[in-house]
Amino acid sequence: MTGLDTVVANGQLDALAAYHTSTGEAVQFWILGVVAVIGALCTVLMPKAVHSALCLAGTMIVLAVFYLANGAYFLGIVQIVVYTGAVMMLFLFVVMLVGVTAADSLKETIKGQRWLAVLCFLGFGALLVGGIGNASVSQFQGTGRANAGGNVQGLAREIFTTYVFAFEITGALLITATVGAMVLTHRERTERALNQREMAEKRVREGKHLPPLPAPGVYARHNAVDIPGLLPDGTPSELTVNPTLRQRGQIRDVSSEALADLKALEQRSTERLGRGGEAGDPGTGGSSRTGGSSRNGGAARTGTREEERTK
């Protein structure tokens, strides 16, 4: 075999390797692909923002695994460190600290935005399916050619030469978002903040609950913040639970269990008192007679002492 034949054979082997998918790659793709699709759907369909953020983080981790499997090591590490490790965790901490009320998800700020979102989703899906269906690739080009001079060097060359305009636009959008968040957070107050005395007077004028609210928990049997305290009549008071938990509907009502325990305790106390009364019955023994004689004897001795003092 000549050198030319060797080159041709090597080229054919590279082409076959580009088109051929091994069993391990196929298993990895179908398993991780299903996980990524399920995570993306849960991100959109989950009612709670924390659950949606967790599903989105899982989807990003799966994408990072895909990048690493295809040889884009730098992109996979950046996907995990920047997106999953920094952005998503920051989003989760903000949601957990600030809280999300249920009224926010039900209130439609822009009329008709949900139907518009559905139409945009259907249109984008149709374009995506049509584009993928009509795509024709004559020859796959793997990452071997792009990473010939190094993965990081090749990625930097593509960003700052081919996609430099998109890179600059993305940077401008990120700076705008940062400045907007700073302006919204540190905006000037339109009115003076009330002091403690003024707030107390305002509560009196509005007729709100003046004394301190009862502490969470039920008769010191539970100290969880999501368990409401019981009022004197045995009914739970939702004012004892954090407003964020009330808006989310994450209140555990154990008042029925507490009342059942109280009823059982009262029944046991009644039974014990009944046994004590039966034990003190004259027909069951001489305890009552003994007690009566001792009381009579004590009264007689007391009378004798009083007579001696009088004399």
PDB file of C-alpha atoms in Angstrom, residues 12-240:
ATOM      1  CA  GLN A  12     -12.136   7.108   5.222  1.00  0.00           C
ATOM      2  CA  LEU A  13     -11.620   5.837   8.764  1.00  0.00           C
ATOM      3  CA  ASP A  14     -12.010   9.372  10.135  1.00  0.00           C
ATOM      4  CA  ALA A  15     -15.207   9.826   8.151  1.00  0.00           C
ATOM      5  CA  LEU A  16     -16.565   6.500   9.386  1.00  0.00           C
ATOM      6  CA  ALA A  17     -15.618   7.411  12.959  1.00  0.00           C
ATOM      7  CA  ALA A  18     -17.432  10.725  12.577  1.00  0.00           C
ATOM      8  CA  TYR A  19     -20.606   9.039  11.326  1.00  0.00           C
ATOM      9  CA  HIS A  20     -20.460   5.965  13.571  1.00  0.00           C
ATOM     10  CA  THR A  21     -21.811   6.068  17.144  1.00  0.00           C
ATOM     11  CA  SER A  22     -20.601   3.520  19.650  1.00  0.00           C
ATOM     12  CA  THR A  23     -22.894   1.670  22.041  1.00  0.00           C
ATOM     13  CA  GLY A  24     -21.618   3.600  25.057  1.00  0.00           C
ATOM     14  CA  GLU A  25     -22.246   6.939  23.362  1.00  0.00           C
ATOM     15  CA  ALA A  26     -25.757   5.881  22.373  1.00  0.00           C
ATOM     16  CA  VAL A  27     -26.605   4.710  25.905  1.00  0.00           C
ATOM     17  CA  GLN A  28     -25.185   7.896  27.375  1.00  0.00           C
ATOM     18  CA  PHE A  29     -27.109  10.082  24.932  1.00  0.00           C
ATOM     19  CA  TRP A  30     -30.493   8.431  25.470  1.00  0.00           C
ATOM     20  CA  ILE A  31     -30.222   8.306  29.260  1.00  0.00           C
ATOM     21  CA  LEU A  32     -28.902  11.842  29.745  1.00  0.00           C
ATOM     22  CA  GLY A  33     -31.135  13.186  26.967  1.00  0.00           C
ATOM     23  CA  VAL A  34     -34.249  11.899  28.716  1.00  0.00           C
ATOM     24  CA  VAL A  35     -33.051  13.379  32.018  1.00  0.00           C
ATOM     25  CA  ALA A  36     -32.361  16.744  30.358  1.00  0.00           C
ATOM     26  CA  VAL A  37     -35.794  16.863  28.687  1.00  0.00           C
ATOM     27  CA  ILE A  38     -37.573  15.920  31.928  1.00  0.00           C
ATOM     28  CA  GLY A  39     -35.604  18.577  33.829  1.00  0.00           C
ATOM     29  CA  ALA A  40     -36.450  21.231  31.228  1.00  0.00           C
ATOM     30  CA  LEU A  41     -40.155  20.360  31.357  1.00  0.00           C
ATOM     31  CA  CYS A  42     -40.159  20.408  35.165  1.00  0.00           C
ATOM     32  CA  THR A  43     -38.463  23.818  35.071  1.00  0.00           C
ATOM     33  CA  VAL A  44     -41.466  25.223  33.215  1.00  0.00           C
ATOM     34  CA  LEU A  45     -44.238  23.188  34.862  1.00  0.00           C
ATOM     35  CA  MET A  46     -43.216  23.216  38.546  1.00  0.00           C
ATOM     36  CA  PRO A  47     -45.474  25.516  40.641  1.00  0.00           C
ATOM     37  CA  LYS A  48     -42.718  26.480  43.106  1.00  0.00           C
ATOM     38  CA  ALA A  49     -39.761  28.602  42.048  1.00  0.00           C
ATOM     39  CA  VAL A  50     -37.287  26.653  44.193  1.00  0.00           C
ATOM     40  CA  HIS A  51     -38.235  23.367  42.520  1.00  0.00           C
ATOM     41  CA  SER A  52     -37.963  24.971  39.078  1.00  0.00           C
ATOM     42  CA  ALA A  53     -34.490  26.276  39.893  1.00  0.00           C
ATOM     43  CA  LEU A  54     -33.356  22.834  41.057  1.00  0.00           C
ATOM     44  CA  CYS A  55     -34.657  21.228  37.861  1.00  0.00           C
ATOM     45  CA  LEU A  56     -32.877  23.872  35.781  1.00  0.00           C
ATOM     46  CA  ALA A  57     -29.636  23.191  37.664  1.00  0.00           C
ATOM     47  CA  GLY A  58     -29.998  19.477  36.895  1.00  0.00           C
ATOM     48  CA  THR A  59     -30.525  20.227  33.211  1.00  0.00           C
ATOM     49  CA  MET A  60     -27.390  22.390  33.142  1.00  0.00           C
ATOM     50  CA  ILE A  61     -25.348  19.629  34.753  1.00  0.00           C
ATOM     51  CA  VAL A  62     -26.511  17.163  32.079  1.00  0.00           C
ATOM     52  CA  LEU A  63     -25.503  19.644  29.369  1.00  0.00           C
ATOM     53  CA  ALA A  64     -22.084  19.945  30.991  1.00  0.00           C
ATOM     54  CA  VAL A  65     -21.705  16.157  30.830  1.00  0.00           C
ATOM     55  CA  PHE A  66     -22.559  16.286  27.117  1.00  0.00           C
ATOM     56  CA  TYR A  67     -19.885  18.935  26.563  1.00  0.00           C
ATOM     57  CA  LEU A  68     -17.282  16.890  28.420  1.00  0.00           C
ATOM     58  CA  ALA A  69     -18.186  13.727  26.501  1.00  0.00           C
ATOM     59  CA  ASN A  70     -17.731  15.550  23.178  1.00  0.00           C
ATOM     60  CA  GLY A  71     -14.275  16.812  24.100  1.00  0.00           C
ATOM     61  CA  ALA A  72     -15.232  20.401  24.991  1.00  0.00           C
ATOM     62  CA  TYR A  73     -13.644  20.203  28.431  1.00  0.00           C
ATOM     63  CA  PHE A  74     -13.330  23.920  29.053  1.00  0.00           C
ATOM     64  CA  LEU A  75     -16.953  24.575  28.091  1.00  0.00           C
ATOM     65  CA  GLY A  76     -18.167  21.727  30.319  1.00  0.00           C
ATOM     66  CA  ILE A  77     -16.253  22.995  33.355  1.00  0.00           C
ATOM     67  CA  VAL A  78     -17.459  26.557  32.767  1.00  0.00           C
ATOM     68  CA  GLN A  79     -21.034  25.263  32.459  1.00  0.00           C
ATOM     69  CA  ILE A  80     -20.789  23.659  35.901  1.00  0.00           C
ATOM     70  CA  VAL A  81     -18.791  26.347  37.704  1.00  0.00           C
ATOM     71  CA  VAL A  82     -20.423  29.490  36.308  1.00  0.00           C
ATOM     72  CA  TYR A  83     -24.003  28.525  35.508  1.00  0.00           C
ATOM     73  CA  THR A  84     -24.754  25.696  37.926  1.00  0.00           C
ATOM     74  CA  GLY A  85     -22.379  26.627  40.712  1.00  0.00           C
ATOM     75  CA  ALA A  86     -22.709  30.412  40.799  1.00  0.00           C
ATOM     76  CA  VAL A  87     -25.773  31.697  38.974  1.00  0.00           C
ATOM     77  CA  MET A  88     -28.197  28.943  39.979  1.00  0.00           C
ATOM     78  CA  MET A  89     -27.091  28.824  43.621  1.00  0.00           C
ATOM     79  CA  LEU A  90     -27.386  32.607  43.841  1.00  0.00           C
ATOM     80  CA  PHE A  91     -30.892  32.389  42.406  1.00  0.00           C
ATOM     81  CA  LEU A  92     -31.828  29.682  44.918  1.00  0.00           C
ATOM     82  CA  PHE A  93     -30.511  31.686  47.869  1.00  0.00           C
ATOM     83  CA  VAL A  94     -32.430  34.778  46.769  1.00  0.00           C
ATOM     84  CA  VAL A  95     -35.662  32.797  46.399  1.00  0.00           C
ATOM     85  CA  MET A  96     -35.247  31.113  49.784  1.00  0.00           C
ATOM     86  CA  LEU A  97     -34.422  34.336  51.628  1.00  0.00           C
ATOM     87  CA  VAL A  98     -36.905  36.684  49.971  1.00  0.00           C
ATOM     88  CA  GLY A  99     -39.689  34.155  49.382  1.00  0.00           C
ATOM     89  CA  VAL A 100     -42.257  33.945  46.621  1.00  0.00           C
ATOM     90  CA  THR A 101     -45.917  34.526  47.359  1.00  0.00           C
ATOM     91  CA  ALA A 102     -48.627  32.476  45.708  1.00  0.00           C
ATOM     92  CA  ALA A 103     -50.416  35.671  44.661  1.00  0.00           C
ATOM     93  CA  ASP A 104     -47.521  36.612  42.376  1.00  0.00           C
ATOM     94  CA  SER A 105     -48.021  33.534  40.203  1.00  0.00           C
ATOM     95  CA  LEU A 106     -51.776  34.095  39.918  1.00  0.00           C
ATOM     96  CA  LYS A 107     -51.649  37.817  39.165  1.00  0.00           C
ATOM     97  CA  GLU A 108     -51.303  38.575  35.454  1.00  0.00           C
ATOM     98  CA  THR A 109     -49.470  41.895  35.174  1.00  0.00           C
ATOM     99  CA  ILE A 110     -49.848  42.113  31.375  1.00  0.00           C
ATOM    100  CA  LYS A 111     -53.260  41.125  30.047  1.00  0.00           C
ATOM    101  CA  GLY A 112     -53.094  38.223  27.617  1.00  0.00           C
ATOM    102  CA  GLN A 113     -49.418  37.456  28.216  1.00  0.00           C
ATOM    103  CA  ARG A 114     -50.019  33.767  28.867  1.00  0.00           C
ATOM    104  CA  TRP A 115     -51.769  33.196  25.534  1.00  0.00           C
ATOM    105  CA  LEU A 116     -49.028  35.193  23.825  1.00  0.00           C
ATOM    106  CA  ALA A 117     -46.401  33.013  25.512  1.00  0.00           C
ATOM    107  CA  VAL A 118     -48.178  29.858  24.315  1.00  0.00           C
ATOM    108  CA  LEU A 119     -48.301  31.157  20.723  1.00  0.00           C
ATOM    109  CA  CYS A 120     -44.624  32.116  20.820  1.00  0.00           C
ATOM    110  CA  PHE A 121     -43.753  28.679  22.175  1.00  0.00           C
ATOM    111  CA  LEU A 122     -45.659  26.922  19.399  1.00  0.00           C
ATOM    112  CA  GLY A 123     -44.124  29.151  16.719  1.00  0.00           C
ATOM    113  CA  PHE A 124     -40.597  28.680  18.015  1.00  0.00           C
ATOM    114  CA  GLY A 125     -41.145  24.926  18.282  1.00  0.00           C
ATOM    115  CA  ALA A 126     -42.376  24.759  14.677  1.00  0.00           C
ATOM    116  CA  LEU A 127     -39.340  26.723  13.456  1.00  0.00           C
ATOM    117  CA  LEU A 128     -36.988  24.521  15.444  1.00  0.00           C
ATOM    118  CA  VAL A 129     -38.507  21.275  14.172  1.00  0.00           C
ATOM    119  CA  GLY A 130     -38.546  22.576  10.588  1.00  0.00           C
ATOM    120  CA  GLY A 131     -34.942  23.728  10.762  1.00  0.00           C
ATOM    121  CA  ILE A 132     -33.712  20.434  12.163  1.00  0.00           C
ATOM    122  CA  GLY A 133     -35.776  18.444   9.645  1.00  0.00           C
ATOM    123  CA  ASN A 134     -34.433  20.352   6.641  1.00  0.00           C
ATOM    124  CA  ALA A 135     -30.833  20.425   7.817  1.00  0.00           C
ATOM    125  CA  SER A 136     -28.418  18.513   5.615  1.00  0.00           C
ATOM    126  CA  VAL A 137     -24.919  17.741   6.798  1.00  0.00           C
ATOM    127  CA  SER A 138     -22.554  16.320   4.230  1.00  0.00           C
ATOM    128  CA  GLN A 139     -19.791  15.551   6.685  1.00  0.00           C
ATOM    129  CA  PHE A 140     -19.566  15.800  10.450  1.00  0.00           C
ATOM    130  CA  GLN A 141     -16.701  17.831  11.792  1.00  0.00           C
ATOM    131  CA  GLY A 142     -15.724  16.811  15.299  1.00  0.00           C
ATOM    132  CA  THR A 143     -13.846  18.774  17.872  1.00  0.00           C
ATOM    133  CA  GLY A 144     -10.511  17.325  16.771  1.00  0.00           C
ATOM    134  CA  ARG A 145      -9.991  19.999  14.112  1.00  0.00           C
ATOM    135  CA  ALA A 146     -11.281  22.810  16.349  1.00  0.00           C
ATOM    136  CA  ASN A 147      -9.084  21.688  19.251  1.00  0.00           C
ATOM    137  CA  ALA A 148      -5.973  21.210  17.154  1.00  0.00           C
ATOM    138  CA  GLY A 149      -4.185  24.066  18.934  1.00  0.00           C
ATOM    139  CA  GLY A 150      -5.855  23.435  22.296  1.00  0.00           C
ATOM    140  CA  ASN A 151      -9.451  23.560  23.485  1.00  0.00           C
ATOM    141  CA  VAL A 152      -9.200  26.866  25.350  1.00  0.00           C
ATOM    142  CA  GLN A 153      -7.198  28.514  22.569  1.00  0.00           C
ATOM    143  CA  GLY A 154      -9.639  27.348  19.889  1.00  0.00           C
ATOM    144  CA  LEU A 155     -12.645  28.560  21.884  1.00  0.00           C
ATOM    145  CA  ALA A 156     -11.029  31.950  22.496  1.00  0.00           C
ATOM    146  CA  ARG A 157     -10.172  32.299  18.804  1.00  0.00           C
ATOM    147  CA  GLU A 158     -13.775  31.577  17.788  1.00  0.00           C
ATOM    148  CA  ILE A 159     -15.244  33.977  20.369  1.00  0.00           C
ATOM    149  CA  PHE A 160     -12.996  36.941  19.628  1.00  0.00           C
ATOM    150  CA  THR A 161     -12.930  36.535  15.835  1.00  0.00           C
ATOM    151  CA  THR A 162     -16.018  34.824  14.438  1.00  0.00           C
ATOM    152  CA  TYR A 163     -18.495  35.700  17.209  1.00  0.00           C
ATOM    153  CA  VAL A 164     -16.995  38.939  18.515  1.00  0.00           C
ATOM    154  CA  PHE A 165     -20.152  40.968  17.760  1.00  0.00           C
ATOM    155  CA  ALA A 166     -22.400  38.529  19.639  1.00  0.00           C
ATOM    156  CA  PHE A 167     -19.901  38.527  22.510  1.00  0.00           C
ATOM    157  CA  GLU A 168     -20.008  42.321  22.795  1.00  0.00           C
ATOM    158  CA  ILE A 169     -23.822  42.381  22.669  1.00  0.00           C
ATOM    159  CA  THR A 170     -23.994  39.764  25.435  1.00  0.00           C
ATOM    160  CA  GLY A 171     -21.600  41.789  27.585  1.00  0.00           C
ATOM    161  CA  ALA A 172     -23.699  44.935  27.107  1.00  0.00           C
ATOM    162  CA  LEU A 173     -26.874  43.066  28.101  1.00  0.00           C
ATOM    163  CA  LEU A 174     -25.235  41.684  31.241  1.00  0.00           C
ATOM    164  CA  ILE A 175     -23.993  45.135  32.257  1.00  0.00           C
ATOM    165  CA  THR A 176     -27.472  46.587  31.673  1.00  0.00           C
ATOM    166  CA  ALA A 177     -29.037  43.869  33.832  1.00  0.00           C
ATOM    167  CA  THR A 178     -26.518  44.515  36.621  1.00  0.00           C
ATOM    168  CA  VAL A 179     -27.121  48.271  36.596  1.00  0.00           C
ATOM    169  CA  GLY A 180     -30.903  47.736  36.515  1.00  0.00           C
ATOM    170  CA  ALA A 181     -30.773  45.410  39.521  1.00  0.00           C
ATOM    171  CA  MET A 182     -28.656  47.937  41.428  1.00  0.00           C
ATOM    172  CA  VAL A 183     -31.056  50.786  40.612  1.00  0.00           C
ATOM    173  CA  LEU A 184     -34.105  48.764  41.662  1.00  0.00           C
ATOM    174  CA  THR A 185     -32.449  47.659  44.897  1.00  0.00           C
ATOM    175  CA  HIS A 186     -31.007  51.016  45.997  1.00  0.00           C
ATOM    176  CA  ARG A 187     -33.767  53.320  44.824  1.00  0.00           C
ATOM    177  CA  GLU A 188     -34.646  56.367  46.904  1.00  0.00           C
ATOM    178  CA  ARG A 189     -37.618  56.178  49.236  1.00  0.00           C
ATOM    179  CA  THR A 190     -40.647  58.191  48.195  1.00  0.00           C
ATOM    180  CA  GLU A 191     -41.745  58.673  51.803  1.00  0.00           C
ATOM    181  CA  ARG A 192     -40.084  58.892  55.203  1.00  0.00           C
ATOM    182  CA  ALA A 193     -39.644  55.667  57.125  1.00  0.00           C
ATOM    183  CA  LEU A 194     -41.882  55.408  60.199  1.00  0.00           C
ATOM    184  CA  ASN A 195     -40.361  55.011  63.640  1.00  0.00           C
ATOM    185  CA  GLN A 196     -41.624  52.562  66.258  1.00  0.00           C
ATOM    186  CA  ARG A 197     -44.038  54.982  67.927  1.00  0.00           C
ATOM    187  CA  GLU A 198     -45.588  56.039  64.621  1.00  0.00           C
ATOM    188  CA  MET A 199     -45.989  52.423  63.567  1.00  0.00           C
ATOM    189  CA  ALA A 200     -47.728  51.617  66.873  1.00  0.00           C
ATOM    190  CA  GLU A 201     -50.100  54.569  66.451  1.00  0.00           C
ATOM    191  CA  LYS A 202     -50.860  53.455  62.898  1.00  0.00           C
ATOM    192  CA  ARG A 203     -51.724  49.962  64.122  1.00  0.00           C
ATOM    193  CA  VAL A 204     -54.087  51.431  66.706  1.00  0.00           C
ATOM    194  CA  ARG A 205     -55.827  53.615  64.128  1.00  0.00           C
ATOM    195  CA  GLU A 206     -56.223  50.708  61.712  1.00  0.00           C
ATOM    196  CA  GLY A 207     -57.529  48.419  64.445  1.00  0.00           C
ATOM    197  CA  LYS A 208     -54.974  45.685  63.863  1.00  0.00           C
ATOM    198  CA  HIS A 209     -53.778  43.039  66.319  1.00  0.00           C
ATOM    199  CA  LEU A 210     -52.105  45.109  69.068  1.00  0.00           C
ATOM    200  CA  PRO A 211     -50.617  42.610  71.564  1.00  0.00           C
ATOM    201  CA  PRO A 212     -47.744  40.330  70.578  1.00  0.00           C
ATOM    202  CA  LEU A 213     -48.681  37.380  68.419  1.00  0.00           C
ATOM    203  CA  PRO A 214     -48.627  33.917  70.004  1.00  0.00           C
ATOM    204  CA  ALA A 215     -45.494  31.926  69.376  1.00  0.00           C
ATOM    205  CA  PRO A 216     -45.494  29.025  66.889  1.00  0.00           C
ATOM    206  CA  GLY A 217     -45.872  25.546  68.260  1.00  0.00           C
ATOM    207  CA  VAL A 218     -48.621  23.694  70.111  1.00  0.00           C
ATOM    208  CA  TYR A 219     -48.437  23.779  73.907  1.00  0.00           C
ATOM    209  CA  ALA A 220     -44.623  23.567  73.754  1.00  0.00           C
ATOM    210  CA  ARG A 221     -44.882  20.140  72.112  1.00  0.00           C
ATOM    211  CA  HIS A 222     -43.658  21.418  68.745  1.00  0.00           C
ATOM    212  CA  ASN A 223     -41.223  24.229  67.994  1.00  0.00           C
ATOM    213  CA  ALA A 224     -41.421  24.047  64.186  1.00  0.00           C
ATOM    214  CA  VAL A 225     -42.053  27.364  62.458  1.00  0.00           C
ATOM    215  CA  ASP A 226     -44.663  25.859  60.135  1.00  0.00           C
ATOM    216  CA  ILE A 227     -46.948  24.680  62.976  1.00  0.00           C
ATOM    217  CA  PRO A 228     -49.453  27.326  64.125  1.00  0.00           C
ATOM    218  CA  GLY A 229     -50.059  27.974  67.792  1.00  0.00           C
ATOM    219  CA  LEU A 230     -53.409  27.170  69.373  1.00  0.00           C
ATOM    220  CA  LEU A 231     -55.774  29.751  70.771  1.00  0.00           C
ATOM    221  CA  PRO A 232     -57.510  29.183  74.152  1.00  0.00           C
ATOM    222  CA  ASP A 233     -60.476  27.544  72.401  1.00  0.00           C
ATOM    223  CA  GLY A 234     -58.198  25.023  70.670  1.00  0.00           C
ATOM    224  CA  THR A 235     -58.350  26.496  67.151  1.00  0.00           C
ATOM    225  CA  PRO A 236     -55.059  27.170  65.306  1.00  0.00           C
ATOM    226  CA  SER A 237     -53.902  30.743  64.745  1.00  0.00           C
ATOM    227  CA  GLU A 238     -52.293  31.226  61.318  1.00  0.00           C
ATOM    228  CA  LEU A 239     -50.883  34.569  62.474  1.00  0.00           C
ATOM    229  CA  THR A 240     -48.224  32.640  64.392  1.00  0.00           C
TER     230      THR A 240
END
